[in-house]
PDB file of C-alpha atoms and ligand atoms in Angstrom:
ATOM      1  CA  MET G 243     153.837 178.916 101.272  1.00 60.00           C
ATOM      2  CA  GLU G 244     155.402 178.640  97.827  1.00 62.00           C
ATOM      3  CA  ASP G 245     158.801 178.323  99.505  1.00 79.00           C
ATOM      4  CA  ILE G 246     157.639 175.340 101.503  1.00 81.00           C
ATOM      5  CA  LEU G 247     156.365 173.510  98.419  1.00 80.00           C
ATOM      6  CA  ASN G 248     159.592 174.309  96.574  1.00 84.00           C
ATOM      7  CA  GLN G 249     161.696 173.051  99.449  1.00 87.00           C
ATOM      8  CA  ILE G 250     159.846 169.786  99.959  1.00 87.00           C
ATOM      9  CA  SER G 251     159.647 169.121  96.212  1.00 86.00           C
ATOM     10  CA  LYS G 252     163.384 168.572  96.112  1.00 90.00           C
ATOM     11  CA  VAL G 253     164.050 164.899  96.745  1.00 93.00           C
ATOM     12  CA  LYS G 254     167.443 163.223  96.583  1.00 94.00           C
ATOM     13  CA  ARG G 255     166.961 159.508  97.065  1.00 95.00           C
ATOM     14  CA  ASP G 256     169.014 157.880  94.320  1.00 96.00           C
ATOM     15  CA  LYS G 257     168.236 154.353  95.374  1.00 96.00           C
ATOM     16  CA  LEU G 258     164.744 154.666  96.865  1.00 96.00           C
ATOM     17  CA  GLY G 259     163.136 157.215  94.538  1.00 93.00           C
ATOM     18  CA  THR G 260     160.079 159.312  95.337  1.00 91.00           C
ATOM     19  CA  ASP G 261     157.406 156.716  96.095  1.00 90.00           C
ATOM     20  CA  ILE G 262     156.466 155.515  99.567  1.00 92.00           C
ATOM     21  CA  PRO G 263     153.996 152.838 100.656  1.00 94.00           C
ATOM     22  CA  ILE G 264     150.544 154.263 101.301  1.00 94.00           C
ATOM     23  CA  LEU G 265     150.644 153.013 104.891  1.00 95.00           C
ATOM     24  CA  ILE G 266     153.474 155.431 105.686  1.00 95.00           C
ATOM     25  CA  PHE G 267     151.465 158.328 104.276  1.00 94.00           C
ATOM     26  CA  ARG G 268     148.446 157.241 106.295  1.00 95.00           C
ATOM     27  CA  VAL G 269     150.432 156.908 109.523  1.00 96.00           C
ATOM     28  CA  LEU G 270     151.583 160.520 109.143  1.00 94.00           C
ATOM     29  CA  ARG G 271     148.166 161.681 108.031  1.00 92.00           C
ATOM     30  CA  HIS G 272     146.043 159.953 110.668  1.00 93.00           C
ATOM     31  CA  TYR G 273     148.353 160.103 113.689  1.00 94.00           C
ATOM     32  CA  THR G 274     149.026 163.775 113.079  1.00 94.00           C
ATOM     33  CA  HIS G 275     145.279 164.334 113.061  1.00 93.00           C
ATOM     34  CA  VAL G 276     144.803 162.378 116.289  1.00 94.00           C
ATOM     35  CA  TYR G 277     147.580 164.208 118.136  1.00 95.00           C
ATOM     36  CA  ALA G 278     146.638 167.616 116.761  1.00 95.00           C
ATOM     37  CA  SER G 279     143.073 166.918 117.916  1.00 94.00           C
ATOM     38  CA  ASP G 280     144.347 166.094 121.416  1.00 96.00           C
ATOM     39  CA  LEU G 281     146.386 169.292 121.541  1.00 96.00           C
ATOM     40  CA  LEU G 282     144.128 171.745 119.739  1.00 96.00           C
ATOM     41  CA  GLY G 283     140.698 170.145 119.526  1.00 96.00           C
ATOM     42  CA  GLU G 284     139.214 168.215 116.639  1.00 94.00           C
ATOM     43  CA  ARG G 285     137.885 171.252 114.804  1.00 95.00           C
ATOM     44  CA  ALA G 286     141.261 172.987 114.816  1.00 96.00           C
ATOM     45  CA  SER G 287     142.912 169.786 113.642  1.00 95.00           C
ATOM     46  CA  ASN G 288     140.421 169.538 110.759  1.00 95.00           C
ATOM     47  CA  ILE G 289     141.182 173.136 109.784  1.00 95.00           C
ATOM     48  CA  LEU G 290     144.893 172.388 109.884  1.00 94.00           C
ATOM     49  CA  PHE G 291     144.432 169.702 107.233  1.00 94.00           C
ATOM     50  CA  ILE G 292     142.026 171.820 105.195  1.00 96.00           C
ATOM     51  CA  ASN G 293     144.624 174.609 105.143  1.00 95.00           C
ATOM     52  CA  ALA G 294     147.420 172.234 104.098  1.00 93.00           C
ATOM     53  CA  GLY G 295     145.214 171.031 101.232  1.00 94.00           C
ATOM     54  CA  LYS G 296     144.378 174.619 100.313  1.00 95.00           C
ATOM     55  CA  ALA G 297     148.063 175.563 100.231  1.00 93.00           C
ATOM     56  CA  LEU G 298     148.718 172.770  97.744  1.00 92.00           C
ATOM     57  CA  GLY G 299     145.565 173.635  95.774  1.00 94.00           C
ATOM     58  CA  ASP G 300     146.653 177.247  95.540  1.00 93.00           C
ATOM     59  CA  GLN G 301     150.094 176.370  94.161  1.00 92.00           C
ATOM     60  CA  LEU G 302     148.818 173.649  91.915  1.00 92.00           C
ATOM     61  CA  GLY G 303     146.023 175.866  90.619  1.00 93.00           C
ATOM     62  CA  GLU G 304     148.614 178.335  89.443  1.00 91.00           C
ATOM     63  CA  ARG G 305     150.535 175.620  87.628  1.00 91.00           C
ATOM     64  CA  LEU G 306     147.515 173.976  86.004  1.00 94.00           C
ATOM     65  CA  TYR G 307     145.458 177.101  85.365  1.00 95.00           C
ATOM     66  CA  ASP G 308     143.447 177.115  82.176  1.00 94.00           C
ATOM     67  CA  GLU G 309     140.847 179.708  81.191  1.00 93.00           C
ATOM     68  CA  ASP G 310     138.601 176.884  80.074  1.00 94.00           C
ATOM     69  CA  LEU G 311     137.127 175.448  83.284  1.00 92.00           C
ATOM     70  CA  LYS G 312     136.520 172.009  81.772  1.00 92.00           C
ATOM     71  CA  ARG G 313     140.136 171.805  80.640  1.00 96.00           C
ATOM     72  CA  TYR G 314     141.321 173.040  84.063  1.00 96.00           C
ATOM     73  CA  LEU G 315     139.316 170.307  85.784  1.00 95.00           C
ATOM     74  CA  GLU G 316     140.698 167.695  83.364  1.00 96.00           C
ATOM     75  CA  LYS G 317     144.255 168.744  84.157  1.00 96.00           C
ATOM     76  CA  ILE G 318     143.459 168.518  87.856  1.00 96.00           C
ATOM     77  CA  SER G 319     142.034 165.007  87.430  1.00 97.00           C
ATOM     78  CA  GLU G 320     145.159 163.960  85.545  1.00 96.00           C
ATOM     79  CA  PHE G 321     147.394 165.337  88.312  1.00 94.00           C
ATOM     80  CA  VAL G 322     145.351 163.760  91.107  1.00 95.00           C
ATOM     81  CA  GLU G 323     145.493 160.348  89.433  1.00 96.00           C
ATOM     82  CA  ARG G 324     149.160 160.598  88.434  1.00 94.00           C
ATOM     83  CA  GLU G 325     150.147 161.523  92.003  1.00 92.00           C
ATOM     84  CA  LYS G 326     147.916 158.694  93.264  1.00 94.00           C
ATOM     85  CA  ILE G 327     145.778 160.935  95.454  1.00 94.00           C
ATOM     86  CA  GLY G 328     142.752 159.196  93.938  1.00 96.00           C
ATOM     87  CA  ILE G 329     140.587 159.027  90.848  1.00 98.00           C
ATOM     88  CA  LEU G 330     138.767 162.327  90.512  1.00 97.00           C
ATOM     89  CA  LYS G 331     135.528 162.681  88.561  1.00 97.00           C
ATOM     90  CA  VAL G 332     133.313 165.721  88.215  1.00 97.00           C
ATOM     91  CA  THR G 333     129.753 164.617  88.942  1.00 97.00           C
ATOM     92  CA  GLU G 334     128.022 168.002  88.982  1.00 97.00           C
ATOM     93  CA  LEU G 335     128.967 171.464  87.764  1.00 95.00           C
ATOM     94  CA  ASN G 336     126.786 174.527  87.432  1.00 94.00           C
ATOM     95  CA  ASP G 337     127.000 178.273  88.094  1.00 91.00           C
ATOM     96  CA  ASN G 338     127.049 177.906  91.853  1.00 93.00           C
ATOM     97  CA  LYS G 339     128.185 174.391  92.622  1.00 96.00           C
ATOM     98  CA  LEU G 340     130.854 171.798  91.851  1.00 97.00           C
ATOM     99  CA  VAL G 341     130.671 168.211  93.055  1.00 98.00           C
ATOM    100  CA  VAL G 342     133.623 165.855  92.587  1.00 97.00           C
ATOM    101  CA  GLN G 343     133.920 162.212  93.465  1.00 98.00           C
ATOM    102  CA  LEU G 344     137.281 160.881  94.600  1.00 97.00           C
ATOM    103  CA  ASP G 345     137.515 157.121  94.196  1.00 97.00           C
ATOM    104  CA  GLU G 346     140.406 155.179  95.726  1.00 97.00           C
ATOM    105  CA  CYS G 347     141.104 158.102  98.064  1.00 96.00           C
ATOM    106  CA  ILE G 348     144.666 158.185  99.417  1.00 95.00           C
ATOM    107  CA  THR G 349     143.431 158.901 102.924  1.00 95.00           C
ATOM    108  CA  CYS G 350     140.511 156.560 103.425  1.00 95.00           C
ATOM    109  CA  ALA G 351     139.833 154.058 100.622  1.00 96.00           C
ATOM    110  CA  GLY G 352     139.306 150.614 102.108  1.00 96.00           C
ATOM    111  CA  MET G 353     139.009 151.787 105.722  1.00 94.00           C
ATOM    112  CA  ASP G 354     136.313 150.384 107.957  1.00 95.00           C
ATOM    113  CA  ASN G 355     133.309 152.575 108.625  1.00 97.00           C
ATOM    114  CA  ILE G 356     134.266 154.728 111.621  1.00 95.00           C
ATOM    115  CA  GLY G 357     131.116 156.819 111.414  1.00 96.00           C
ATOM    116  CA  LYS G 358     132.653 160.077 110.300  1.00 94.00           C
ATOM    117  CA  ARG G 359     134.076 161.869 107.272  1.00 96.00           C
ATOM    118  CA  ILE G 360     137.766 162.527 107.597  1.00 95.00           C
ATOM    119  CA  CYS G 361     139.239 163.755 104.308  1.00 96.00           C
ATOM    120  CA  PHE G 362     139.899 167.357 105.239  1.00 96.00           C
ATOM    121  CA  PHE G 363     143.128 167.548 103.259  1.00 95.00           C
ATOM    122  CA  GLU G 364     141.276 166.528 100.101  1.00 96.00           C
ATOM    123  CA  VAL G 365     138.472 169.029 100.793  1.00 97.00           C
ATOM    124  CA  GLY G 366     141.063 171.773 101.173  1.00 97.00           C
ATOM    125  CA  LEU G 367     142.828 170.722  97.985  1.00 96.00           C
ATOM    126  CA  VAL G 368     139.646 170.949  95.922  1.00 97.00           C
ATOM    127  CA  ALA G 369     138.665 174.234  97.606  1.00 97.00           C
ATOM    128  CA  GLY G 370     142.099 175.738  96.947  1.00 96.00           C
ATOM    129  CA  LEU G 371     141.982 174.760  93.284  1.00 96.00           C
ATOM    130  CA  VAL G 372     138.513 176.250  92.822  1.00 96.00           C
ATOM    131  CA  GLU G 373     139.430 179.420  94.728  1.00 96.00           C
ATOM    132  CA  LYS G 374     142.436 179.860  92.460  1.00 94.00           C
ATOM    133  CA  TYR G 375     140.247 179.600  89.392  1.00 95.00           C
ATOM    134  CA  LEU G 376     137.475 181.898  90.620  1.00 94.00           C
ATOM    135  CA  GLY G 377     139.695 184.340  92.498  1.00 94.00           C
ATOM    136  CA  LYS G 378     137.383 184.251  95.521  1.00 94.00           C
ATOM    137  CA  LYS G 379     136.680 182.220  98.654  1.00 95.00           C
ATOM    138  CA  VAL G 380     134.354 179.236  98.427  1.00 96.00           C
ATOM    139  CA  ILE G 381     132.648 176.928 100.888  1.00 96.00           C
ATOM    140  CA  ALA G 382     133.671 173.292 100.532  1.00 97.00           C
ATOM    141  CA  TYR G 383     132.801 170.216 102.543  1.00 95.00           C
ATOM    142  CA  GLU G 384     132.986 166.466 102.277  1.00 97.00           C
ATOM    143  CA  THR G 385     129.630 164.978 101.380  1.00 97.00           C
ATOM    144  CA  LYS G 386     130.670 161.315 101.191  1.00 97.00           C
ATOM    145  CA  CYS G 387     133.602 159.403 102.675  1.00 97.00           C
ATOM    146  CA  ASN G 388     134.752 155.801 102.713  1.00 96.00           C
ATOM    147  CA  ALA G 389     135.419 156.218 106.424  1.00 96.00           C
ATOM    148  CA  ASN G 390     131.721 156.994 106.828  1.00 97.00           C
ATOM    149  CA  GLY G 391     130.655 153.862 104.936  1.00 96.00           C
ATOM    150  CA  GLU G 392     129.775 155.729 101.734  1.00 96.00           C
ATOM    151  CA  GLU G 393     131.979 153.749  99.306  1.00 95.00           C
ATOM    152  CA  THR G 394     133.764 156.803  97.874  1.00 96.00           C
ATOM    153  CA  CYS G 395     134.800 160.313  98.813  1.00 97.00           C
ATOM    154  CA  GLU G 396     132.872 163.281  97.503  1.00 98.00           C
ATOM    155  CA  VAL G 397     133.595 166.970  97.864  1.00 98.00           C
ATOM    156  CA  THR G 398     130.924 169.600  97.304  1.00 98.00           C
ATOM    157  CA  VAL G 399     131.951 173.195  96.635  1.00 97.00           C
ATOM    158  CA  ASN G 400     129.518 176.091  96.763  1.00 96.00           C
ATOM    159  CA  PHE G 401     130.689 179.234  94.969  1.00 90.00           C
TER     160      PHE G 401
HETATM  161 ZN1  LIG L 530     137.171 160.354 102.657  1.00 85.34          ZN
END
């Protein structure tokens, strides 16, 4: 997995640089989900995106690791905002639960209400980051989503 992230991190686009319009990201993100759902079923397609998010979370967690959990979460928020994934805020943290809100979510901010939560990549990313910190598996799920008419995205992680 580390190899993949290393390979795709190398970008040579002297004129165009590293940024792309969000629509291009969303075309890849949403159409891949639709076609993977057709081929494999919706649940498998969701897991595919969760696992991609987890792979990034795992790598990123290694890079941003800090013994101090608060500091670790701050570094994550900085990364998430800098890379324009969204604006991440911790809304609840205790011994067995973390809740983060992701405003301006890269996947769904501004979408019409389609009656379901769709940000599986983001759920996986948060789960991967937490798993890296704790050194154990966690259960994570999306508890709010713009695509479900809830005005923001929210990920809840149970340790
Ligand atoms: Zn969402």
